[in-house]
PDB file of C-alpha atoms (C1' of nucleotides) in Angstrom:
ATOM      1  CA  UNK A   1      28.527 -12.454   5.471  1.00  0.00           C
ATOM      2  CA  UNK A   2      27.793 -12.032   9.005  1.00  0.00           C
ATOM      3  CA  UNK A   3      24.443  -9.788   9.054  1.00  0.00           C
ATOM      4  CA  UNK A   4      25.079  -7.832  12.254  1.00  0.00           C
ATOM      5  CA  UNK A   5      22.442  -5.072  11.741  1.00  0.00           C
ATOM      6  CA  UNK A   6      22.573  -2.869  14.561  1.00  0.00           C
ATOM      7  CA  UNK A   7      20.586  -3.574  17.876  1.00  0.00           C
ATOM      8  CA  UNK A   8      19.121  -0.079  17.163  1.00  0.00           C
ATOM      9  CA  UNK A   9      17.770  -1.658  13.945  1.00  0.00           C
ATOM     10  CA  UNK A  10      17.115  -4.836  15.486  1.00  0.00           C
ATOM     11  CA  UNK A  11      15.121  -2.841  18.073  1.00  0.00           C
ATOM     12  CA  UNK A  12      12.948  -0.734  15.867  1.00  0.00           C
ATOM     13  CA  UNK A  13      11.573  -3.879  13.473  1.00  0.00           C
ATOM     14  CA  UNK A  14       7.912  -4.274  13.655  1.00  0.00           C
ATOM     15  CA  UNK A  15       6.565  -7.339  12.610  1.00  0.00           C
ATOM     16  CA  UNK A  16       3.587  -6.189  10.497  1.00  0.00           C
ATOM     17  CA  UNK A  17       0.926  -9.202   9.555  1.00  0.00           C
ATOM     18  CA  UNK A  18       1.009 -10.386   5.987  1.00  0.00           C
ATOM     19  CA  UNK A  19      -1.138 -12.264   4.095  1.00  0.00           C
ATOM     20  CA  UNK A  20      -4.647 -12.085   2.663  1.00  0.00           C
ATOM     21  CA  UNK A  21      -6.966  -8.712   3.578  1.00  0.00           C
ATOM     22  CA  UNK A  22      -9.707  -9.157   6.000  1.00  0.00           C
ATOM     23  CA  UNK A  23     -12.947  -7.314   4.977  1.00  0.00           C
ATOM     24  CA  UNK A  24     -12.456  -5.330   7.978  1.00  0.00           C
ATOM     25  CA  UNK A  25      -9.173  -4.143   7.213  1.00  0.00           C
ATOM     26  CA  UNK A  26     -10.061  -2.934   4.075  1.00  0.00           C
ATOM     27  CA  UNK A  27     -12.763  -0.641   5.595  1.00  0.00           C
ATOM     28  CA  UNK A  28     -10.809   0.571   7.632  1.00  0.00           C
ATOM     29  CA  UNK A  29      -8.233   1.199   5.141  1.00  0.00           C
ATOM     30  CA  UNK A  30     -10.891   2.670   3.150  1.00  0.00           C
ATOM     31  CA  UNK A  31     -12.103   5.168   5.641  1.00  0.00           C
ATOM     32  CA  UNK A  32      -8.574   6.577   6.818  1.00  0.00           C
ATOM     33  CA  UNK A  33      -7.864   7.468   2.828  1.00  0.00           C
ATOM     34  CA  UNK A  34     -11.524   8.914   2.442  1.00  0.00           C
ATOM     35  CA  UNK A  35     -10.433  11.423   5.331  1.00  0.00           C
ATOM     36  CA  UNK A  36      -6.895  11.952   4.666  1.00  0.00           C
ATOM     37  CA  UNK A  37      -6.277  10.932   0.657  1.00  0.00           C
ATOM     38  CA  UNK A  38      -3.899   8.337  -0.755  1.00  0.00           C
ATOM     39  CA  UNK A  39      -0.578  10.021   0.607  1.00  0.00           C
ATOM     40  CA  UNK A  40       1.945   8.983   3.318  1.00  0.00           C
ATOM     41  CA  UNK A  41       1.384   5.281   3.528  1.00  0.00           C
ATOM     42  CA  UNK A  42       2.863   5.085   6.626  1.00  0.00           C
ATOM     43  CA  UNK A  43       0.908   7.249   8.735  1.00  0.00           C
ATOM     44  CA  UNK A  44      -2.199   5.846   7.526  1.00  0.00           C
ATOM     45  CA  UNK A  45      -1.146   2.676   8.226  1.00  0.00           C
ATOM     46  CA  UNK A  46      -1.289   3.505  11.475  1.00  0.00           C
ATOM     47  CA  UNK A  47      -4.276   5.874  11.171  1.00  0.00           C
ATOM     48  CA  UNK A  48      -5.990   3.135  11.311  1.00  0.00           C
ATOM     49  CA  UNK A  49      -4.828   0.647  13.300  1.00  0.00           C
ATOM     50  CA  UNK A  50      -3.958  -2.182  10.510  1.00  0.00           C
ATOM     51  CA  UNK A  51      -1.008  -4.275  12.188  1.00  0.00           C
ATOM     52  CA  UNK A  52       0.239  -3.364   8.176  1.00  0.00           C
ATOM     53  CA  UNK A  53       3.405  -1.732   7.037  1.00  0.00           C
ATOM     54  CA  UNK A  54       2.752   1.608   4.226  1.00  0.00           C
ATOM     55  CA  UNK A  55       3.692  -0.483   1.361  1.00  0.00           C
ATOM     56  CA  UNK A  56       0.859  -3.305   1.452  1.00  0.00           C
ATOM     57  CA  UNK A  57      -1.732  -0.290   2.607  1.00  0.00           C
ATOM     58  CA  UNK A  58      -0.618   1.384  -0.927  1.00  0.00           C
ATOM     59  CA  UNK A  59      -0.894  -1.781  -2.728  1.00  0.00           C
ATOM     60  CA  UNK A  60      -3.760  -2.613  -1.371  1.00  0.00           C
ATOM     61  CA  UNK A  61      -5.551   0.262  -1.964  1.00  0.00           C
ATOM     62  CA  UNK A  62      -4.396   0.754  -5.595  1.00  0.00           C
ATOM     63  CA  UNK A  63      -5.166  -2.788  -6.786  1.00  0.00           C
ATOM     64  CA  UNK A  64      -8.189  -3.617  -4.901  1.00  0.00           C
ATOM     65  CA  UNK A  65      -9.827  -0.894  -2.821  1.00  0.00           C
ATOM     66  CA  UNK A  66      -9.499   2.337  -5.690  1.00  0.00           C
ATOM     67  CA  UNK A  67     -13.306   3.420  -7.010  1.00  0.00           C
ATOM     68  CA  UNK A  68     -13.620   2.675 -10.337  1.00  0.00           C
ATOM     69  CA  UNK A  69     -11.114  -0.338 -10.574  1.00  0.00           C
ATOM     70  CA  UNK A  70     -12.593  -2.927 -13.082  1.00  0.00           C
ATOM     71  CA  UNK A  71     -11.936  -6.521 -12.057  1.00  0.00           C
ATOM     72  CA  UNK A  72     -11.516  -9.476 -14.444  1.00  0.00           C
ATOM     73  CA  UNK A  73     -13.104  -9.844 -17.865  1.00  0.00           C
ATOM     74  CA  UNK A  74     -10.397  -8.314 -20.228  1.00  0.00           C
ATOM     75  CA  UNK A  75     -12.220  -7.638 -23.226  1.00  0.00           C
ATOM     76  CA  UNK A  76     -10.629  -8.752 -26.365  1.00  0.00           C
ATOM     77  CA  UNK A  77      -9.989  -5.121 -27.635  1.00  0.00           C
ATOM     78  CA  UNK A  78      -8.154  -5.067 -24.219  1.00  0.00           C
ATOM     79  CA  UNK A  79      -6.005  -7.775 -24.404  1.00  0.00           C
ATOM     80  CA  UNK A  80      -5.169  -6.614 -27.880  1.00  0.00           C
ATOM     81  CA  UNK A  81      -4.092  -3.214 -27.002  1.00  0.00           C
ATOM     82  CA  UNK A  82      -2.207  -4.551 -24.008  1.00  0.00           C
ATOM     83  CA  UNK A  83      -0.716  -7.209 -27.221  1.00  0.00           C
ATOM     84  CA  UNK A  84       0.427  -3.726 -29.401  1.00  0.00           C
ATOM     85  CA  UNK A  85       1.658  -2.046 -25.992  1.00  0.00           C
ATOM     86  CA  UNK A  86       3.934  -4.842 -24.689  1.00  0.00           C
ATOM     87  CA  UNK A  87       5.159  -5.129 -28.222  1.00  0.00           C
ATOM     88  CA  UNK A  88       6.193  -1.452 -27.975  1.00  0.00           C
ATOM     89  CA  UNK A  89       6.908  -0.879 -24.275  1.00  0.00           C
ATOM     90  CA  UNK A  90       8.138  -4.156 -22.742  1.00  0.00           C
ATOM     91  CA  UNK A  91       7.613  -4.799 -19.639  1.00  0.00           C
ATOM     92  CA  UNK A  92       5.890  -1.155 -18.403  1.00  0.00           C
ATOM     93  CA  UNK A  93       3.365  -2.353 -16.927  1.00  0.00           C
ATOM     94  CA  UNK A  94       2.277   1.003 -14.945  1.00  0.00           C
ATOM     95  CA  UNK A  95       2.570   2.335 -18.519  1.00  0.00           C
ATOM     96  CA  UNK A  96       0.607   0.260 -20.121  1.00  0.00           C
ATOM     97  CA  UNK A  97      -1.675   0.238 -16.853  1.00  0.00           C
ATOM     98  CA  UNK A  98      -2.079   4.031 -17.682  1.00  0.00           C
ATOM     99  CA  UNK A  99      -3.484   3.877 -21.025  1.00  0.00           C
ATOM    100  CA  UNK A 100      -6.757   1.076 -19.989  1.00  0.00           C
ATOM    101  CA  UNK A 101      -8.770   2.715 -17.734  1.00  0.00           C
ATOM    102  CA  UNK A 102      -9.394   0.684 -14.921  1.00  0.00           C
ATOM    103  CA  UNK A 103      -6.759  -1.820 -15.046  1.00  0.00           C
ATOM    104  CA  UNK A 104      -4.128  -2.108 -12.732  1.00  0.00           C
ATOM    105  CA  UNK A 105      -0.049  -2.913 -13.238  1.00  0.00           C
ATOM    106  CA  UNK A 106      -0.412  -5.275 -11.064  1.00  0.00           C
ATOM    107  CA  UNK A 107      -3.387  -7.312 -12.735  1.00  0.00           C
ATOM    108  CA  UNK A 108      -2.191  -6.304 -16.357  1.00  0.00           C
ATOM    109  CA  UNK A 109       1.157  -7.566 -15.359  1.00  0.00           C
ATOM    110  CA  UNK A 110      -0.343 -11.171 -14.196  1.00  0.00           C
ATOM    111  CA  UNK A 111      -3.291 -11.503 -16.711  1.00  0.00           C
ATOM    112  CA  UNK A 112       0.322 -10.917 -19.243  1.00  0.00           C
ATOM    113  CA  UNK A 113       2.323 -13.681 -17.089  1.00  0.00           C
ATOM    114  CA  UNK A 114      -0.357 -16.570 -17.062  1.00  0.00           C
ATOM    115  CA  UNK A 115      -2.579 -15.910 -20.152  1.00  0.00           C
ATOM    116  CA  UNK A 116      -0.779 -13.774 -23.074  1.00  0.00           C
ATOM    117  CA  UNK A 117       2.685 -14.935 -22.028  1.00  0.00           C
ATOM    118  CA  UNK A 118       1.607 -18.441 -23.108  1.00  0.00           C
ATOM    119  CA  UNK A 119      -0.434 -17.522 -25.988  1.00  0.00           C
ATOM    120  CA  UNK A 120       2.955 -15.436 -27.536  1.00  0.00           C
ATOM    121  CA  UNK A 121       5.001 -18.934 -27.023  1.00  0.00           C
ATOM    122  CA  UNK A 122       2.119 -20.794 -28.556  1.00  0.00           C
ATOM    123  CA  UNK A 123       2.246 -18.249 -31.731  1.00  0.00           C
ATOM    124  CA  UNK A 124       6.172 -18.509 -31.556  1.00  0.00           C
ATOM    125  CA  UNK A 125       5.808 -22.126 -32.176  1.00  0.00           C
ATOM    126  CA  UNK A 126       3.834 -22.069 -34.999  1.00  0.00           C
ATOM    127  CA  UNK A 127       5.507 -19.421 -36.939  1.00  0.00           C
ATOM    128  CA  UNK A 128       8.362 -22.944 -36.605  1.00  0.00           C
ATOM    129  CA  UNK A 129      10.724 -20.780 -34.010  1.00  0.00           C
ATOM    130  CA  UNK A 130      12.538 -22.122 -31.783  1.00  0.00           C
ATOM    131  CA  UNK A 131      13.728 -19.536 -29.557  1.00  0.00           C
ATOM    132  CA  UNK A 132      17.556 -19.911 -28.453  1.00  0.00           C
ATOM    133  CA  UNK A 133      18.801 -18.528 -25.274  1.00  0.00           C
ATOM    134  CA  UNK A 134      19.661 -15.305 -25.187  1.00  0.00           C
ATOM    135  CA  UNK A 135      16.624 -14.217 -28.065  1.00  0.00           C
ATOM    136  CA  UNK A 136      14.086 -12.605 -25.701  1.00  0.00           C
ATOM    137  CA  UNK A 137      17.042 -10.002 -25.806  1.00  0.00           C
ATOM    138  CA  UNK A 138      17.726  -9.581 -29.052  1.00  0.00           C
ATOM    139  CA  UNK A 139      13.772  -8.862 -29.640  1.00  0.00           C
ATOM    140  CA  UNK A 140      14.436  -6.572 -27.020  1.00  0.00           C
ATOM    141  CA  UNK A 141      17.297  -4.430 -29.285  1.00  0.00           C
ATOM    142  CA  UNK A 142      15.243  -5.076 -32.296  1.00  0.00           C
ATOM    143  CA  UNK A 143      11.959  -3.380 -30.883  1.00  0.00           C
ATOM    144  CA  UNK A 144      13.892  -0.861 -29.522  1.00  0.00           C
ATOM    145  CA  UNK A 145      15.642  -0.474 -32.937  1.00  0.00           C
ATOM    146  CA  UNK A 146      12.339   0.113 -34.574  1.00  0.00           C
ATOM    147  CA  UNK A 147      10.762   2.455 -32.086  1.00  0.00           C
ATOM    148  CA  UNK A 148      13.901   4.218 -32.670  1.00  0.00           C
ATOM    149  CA  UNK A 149      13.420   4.659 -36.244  1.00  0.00           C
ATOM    150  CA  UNK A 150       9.974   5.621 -35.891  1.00  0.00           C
ATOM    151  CA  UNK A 151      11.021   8.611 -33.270  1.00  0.00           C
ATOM    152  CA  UNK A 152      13.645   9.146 -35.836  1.00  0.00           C
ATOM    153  CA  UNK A 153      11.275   9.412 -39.056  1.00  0.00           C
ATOM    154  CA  UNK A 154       8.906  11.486 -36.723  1.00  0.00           C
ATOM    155  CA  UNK A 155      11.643  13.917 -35.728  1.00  0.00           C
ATOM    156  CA  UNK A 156      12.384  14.125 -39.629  1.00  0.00           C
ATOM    157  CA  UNK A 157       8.266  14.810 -40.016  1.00  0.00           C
ATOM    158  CA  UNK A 158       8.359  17.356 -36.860  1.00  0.00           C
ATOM    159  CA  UNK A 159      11.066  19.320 -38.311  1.00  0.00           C
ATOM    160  CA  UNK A 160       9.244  19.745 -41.495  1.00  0.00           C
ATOM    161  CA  UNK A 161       5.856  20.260 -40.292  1.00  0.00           C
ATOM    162  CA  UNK A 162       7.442  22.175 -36.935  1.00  0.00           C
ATOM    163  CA  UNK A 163       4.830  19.691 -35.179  1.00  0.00           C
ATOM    164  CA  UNK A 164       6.014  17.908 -31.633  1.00  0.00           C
ATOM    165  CA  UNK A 165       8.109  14.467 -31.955  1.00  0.00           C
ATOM    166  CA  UNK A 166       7.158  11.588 -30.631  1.00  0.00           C
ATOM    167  CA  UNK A 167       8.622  10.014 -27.768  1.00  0.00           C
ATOM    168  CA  UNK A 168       7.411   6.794 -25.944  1.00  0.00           C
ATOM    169  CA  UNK A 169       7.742   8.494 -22.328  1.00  0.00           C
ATOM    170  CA  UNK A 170       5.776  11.244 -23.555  1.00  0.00           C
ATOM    171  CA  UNK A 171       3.134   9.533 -25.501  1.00  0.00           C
ATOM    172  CA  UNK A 172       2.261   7.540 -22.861  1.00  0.00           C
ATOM    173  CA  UNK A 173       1.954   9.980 -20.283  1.00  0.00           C
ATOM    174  CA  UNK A 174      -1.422  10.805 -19.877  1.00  0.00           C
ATOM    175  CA  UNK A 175      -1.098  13.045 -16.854  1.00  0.00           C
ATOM    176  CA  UNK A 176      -2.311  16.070 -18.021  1.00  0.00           C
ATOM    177  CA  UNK A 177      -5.497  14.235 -20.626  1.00  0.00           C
ATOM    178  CA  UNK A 178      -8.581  12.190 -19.722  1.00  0.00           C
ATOM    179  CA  UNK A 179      -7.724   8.772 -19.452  1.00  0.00           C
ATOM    180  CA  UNK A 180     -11.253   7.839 -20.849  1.00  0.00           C
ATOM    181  CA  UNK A 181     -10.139  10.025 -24.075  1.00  0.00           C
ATOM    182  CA  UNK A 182      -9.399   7.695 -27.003  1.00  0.00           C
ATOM    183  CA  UNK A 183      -8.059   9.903 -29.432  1.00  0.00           C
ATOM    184  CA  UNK A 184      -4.522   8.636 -28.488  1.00  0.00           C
ATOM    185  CA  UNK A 185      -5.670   4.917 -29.302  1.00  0.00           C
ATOM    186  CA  UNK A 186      -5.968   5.634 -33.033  1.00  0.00           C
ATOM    187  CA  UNK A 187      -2.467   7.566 -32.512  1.00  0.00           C
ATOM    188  CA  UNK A 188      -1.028   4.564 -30.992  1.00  0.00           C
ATOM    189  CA  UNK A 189      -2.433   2.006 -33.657  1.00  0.00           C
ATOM    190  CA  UNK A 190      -0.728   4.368 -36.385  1.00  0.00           C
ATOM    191  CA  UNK A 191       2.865   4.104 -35.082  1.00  0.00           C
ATOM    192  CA  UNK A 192       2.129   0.502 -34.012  1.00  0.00           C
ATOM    193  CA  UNK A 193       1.425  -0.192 -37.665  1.00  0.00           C
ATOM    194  CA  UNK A 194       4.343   1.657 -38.948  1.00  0.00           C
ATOM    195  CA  UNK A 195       6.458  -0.563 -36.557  1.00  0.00           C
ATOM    196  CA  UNK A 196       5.356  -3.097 -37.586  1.00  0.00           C
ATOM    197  CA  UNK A 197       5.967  -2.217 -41.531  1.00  0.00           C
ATOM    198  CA  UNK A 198       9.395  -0.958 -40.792  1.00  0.00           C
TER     199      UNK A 198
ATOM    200  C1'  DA B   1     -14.362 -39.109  -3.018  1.00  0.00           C
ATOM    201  C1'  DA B   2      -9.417 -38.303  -2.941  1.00  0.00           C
ATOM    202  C1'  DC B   3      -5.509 -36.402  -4.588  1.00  0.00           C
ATOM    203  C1'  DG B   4      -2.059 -34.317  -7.408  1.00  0.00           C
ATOM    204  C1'  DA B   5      -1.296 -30.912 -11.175  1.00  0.00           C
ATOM    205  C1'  DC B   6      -2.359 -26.727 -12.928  1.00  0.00           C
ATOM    206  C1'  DT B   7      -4.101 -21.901 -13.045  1.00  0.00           C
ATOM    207  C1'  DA B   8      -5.157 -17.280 -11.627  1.00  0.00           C
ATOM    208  C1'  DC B   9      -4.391 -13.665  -8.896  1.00  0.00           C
ATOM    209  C1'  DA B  10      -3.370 -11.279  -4.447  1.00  0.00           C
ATOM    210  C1'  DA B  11       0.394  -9.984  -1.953  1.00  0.00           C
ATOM    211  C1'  DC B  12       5.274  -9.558  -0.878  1.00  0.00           C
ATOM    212  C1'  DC B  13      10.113  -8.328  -1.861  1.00  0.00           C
ATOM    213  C1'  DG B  14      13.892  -5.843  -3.510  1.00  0.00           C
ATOM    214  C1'  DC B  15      15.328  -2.264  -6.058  1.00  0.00           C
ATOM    215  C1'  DT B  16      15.277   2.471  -8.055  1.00  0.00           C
ATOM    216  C1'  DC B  17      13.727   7.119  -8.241  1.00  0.00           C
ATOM    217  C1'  DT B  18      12.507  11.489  -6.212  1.00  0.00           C
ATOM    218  C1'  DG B  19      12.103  15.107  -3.021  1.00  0.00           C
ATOM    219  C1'  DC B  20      13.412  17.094   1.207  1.00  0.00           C
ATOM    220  C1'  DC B  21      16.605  18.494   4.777  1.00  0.00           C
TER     221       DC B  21
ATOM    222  C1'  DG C   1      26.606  16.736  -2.338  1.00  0.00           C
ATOM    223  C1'  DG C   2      25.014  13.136   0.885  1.00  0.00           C
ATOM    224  C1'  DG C   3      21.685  10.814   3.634  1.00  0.00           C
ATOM    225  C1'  DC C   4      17.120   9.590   4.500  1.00  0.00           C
ATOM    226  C1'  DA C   5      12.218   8.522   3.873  1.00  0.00           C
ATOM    227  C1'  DG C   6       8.412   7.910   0.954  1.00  0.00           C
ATOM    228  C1'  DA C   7       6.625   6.416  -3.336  1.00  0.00           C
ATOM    229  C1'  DG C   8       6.558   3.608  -7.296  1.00  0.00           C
ATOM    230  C1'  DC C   9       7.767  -0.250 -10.230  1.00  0.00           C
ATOM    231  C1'  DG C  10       8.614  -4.953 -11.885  1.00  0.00           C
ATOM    232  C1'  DG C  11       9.732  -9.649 -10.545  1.00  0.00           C
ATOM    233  C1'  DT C  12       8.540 -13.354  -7.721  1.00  0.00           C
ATOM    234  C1'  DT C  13       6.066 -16.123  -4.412  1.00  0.00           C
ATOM    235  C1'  DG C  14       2.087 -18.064  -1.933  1.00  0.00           C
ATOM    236  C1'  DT C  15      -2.264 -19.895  -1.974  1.00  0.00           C
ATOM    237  C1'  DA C  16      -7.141 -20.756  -3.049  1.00  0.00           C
ATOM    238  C1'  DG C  17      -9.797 -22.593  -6.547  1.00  0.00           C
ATOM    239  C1'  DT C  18     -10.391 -25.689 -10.518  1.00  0.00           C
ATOM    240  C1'  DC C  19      -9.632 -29.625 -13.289  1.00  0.00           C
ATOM    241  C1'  DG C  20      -8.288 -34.217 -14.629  1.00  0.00           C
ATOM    242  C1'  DT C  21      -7.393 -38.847 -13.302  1.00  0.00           C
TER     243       DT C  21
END
DNA sequence: AACGACTACAACCGCTCTGCC
DNA sequence: GGGCAGAGCGGTTGTAGTCGT
């Protein structure tokens, strides 16, 4: 297709620099959020003078520049909750993100791709499966089958006890809690278990 | 020491969602 | 209701560092 984008378009592109973040950038990046918070990307791109488009300043500043961001070193009990998680959410990484403090998507999402990714195909291979096309999505149905059944027998539960249900969306949003409280961990493990029963 | 293969992770891209006018 | 901009998310790519030969 010919991609005539408008001259007005054409006129208005900025060529923002890409690549890796100079130390200075990220000070200055810093200092601009410190005055006016993490909101409208785009102005404080230009708050502070980073030849940068919103997006990468948001990025940035979420994966890397955010106080209290741990970096490396997953823990075991880590890496197993993010195991029990996946199993249950898929591919949510912000989700998942949400319930380890200081972890980001972004480096939950790629410690997943090059280390636990491997690991599940290495398990696969010695449980003597050899995945066909097409399987990933029928685990897909099937998890989603049992988490079904467990909202199901925990409607069933509610109804007699008159106590919430659960719901994934709702379990795992922590908006209104203290990420650093654990009670929700031993929740988790319980329905995790009964998945994996079911 | 040189070089290619592999790994880990930072950053980018494209898409969707949401809120505002 | 439709269009637009900002925000957020997940997939993918690029590249620096490491390892094996």
């Amino acid at each position: 297709m010919g991609s005539s984008k408008p001259k007005e378009m054409i006129k208005k592109q900025v060529m923002f620099s890409k690549g890796p973040w100079a130390p200075e950038e990220d000070r200055k990046l810093a200092e601009v959020i410190a005055s006016h918070g993490a909101k409208r990307w785009k102005i404080i791109a230009a708050e502070a003078g980073l030849n940068r488009c919103g997006k990468s300043c948001r990025l940035r500043w979420l994966n890397y520049l955010r106080p209290n961001i741990k970096r490396g070193n997953i823990s075991d009990q880590e890496e197993d909750l993010i195991l029990r998680l996946h199993r249950l959410l898929g591919n949510r990484w912000s989700l998942i993100a949400g319930r380890l403090p200081g972890r980001t998507d972004n480096e939950i999402k790629n410690y997943w791709n090059s280390h636990l990714s491997k690991k599940m195909n290495q398990k696969e291979k010695q449980n003597g499966g050899i995945k066909r096309e097409g399987s990933k999505d029928i685990d897909e149905k099937k998890r989603a089958e049992k988490v079904r059944k467990v909202e199901e027998r925990s409607e069933e539960d509610s109804s007699n006890s008159s106590s919430s249900s659960f719901n994934v969306d709702d379990f795992f949003d922590f908006s209104n809690e203290d990420p650093l409280n654990l009670e929700w961990v031993n929740q988790f493990l319980q329905i995790d278990t009964a998945i994996a029963m079911s």
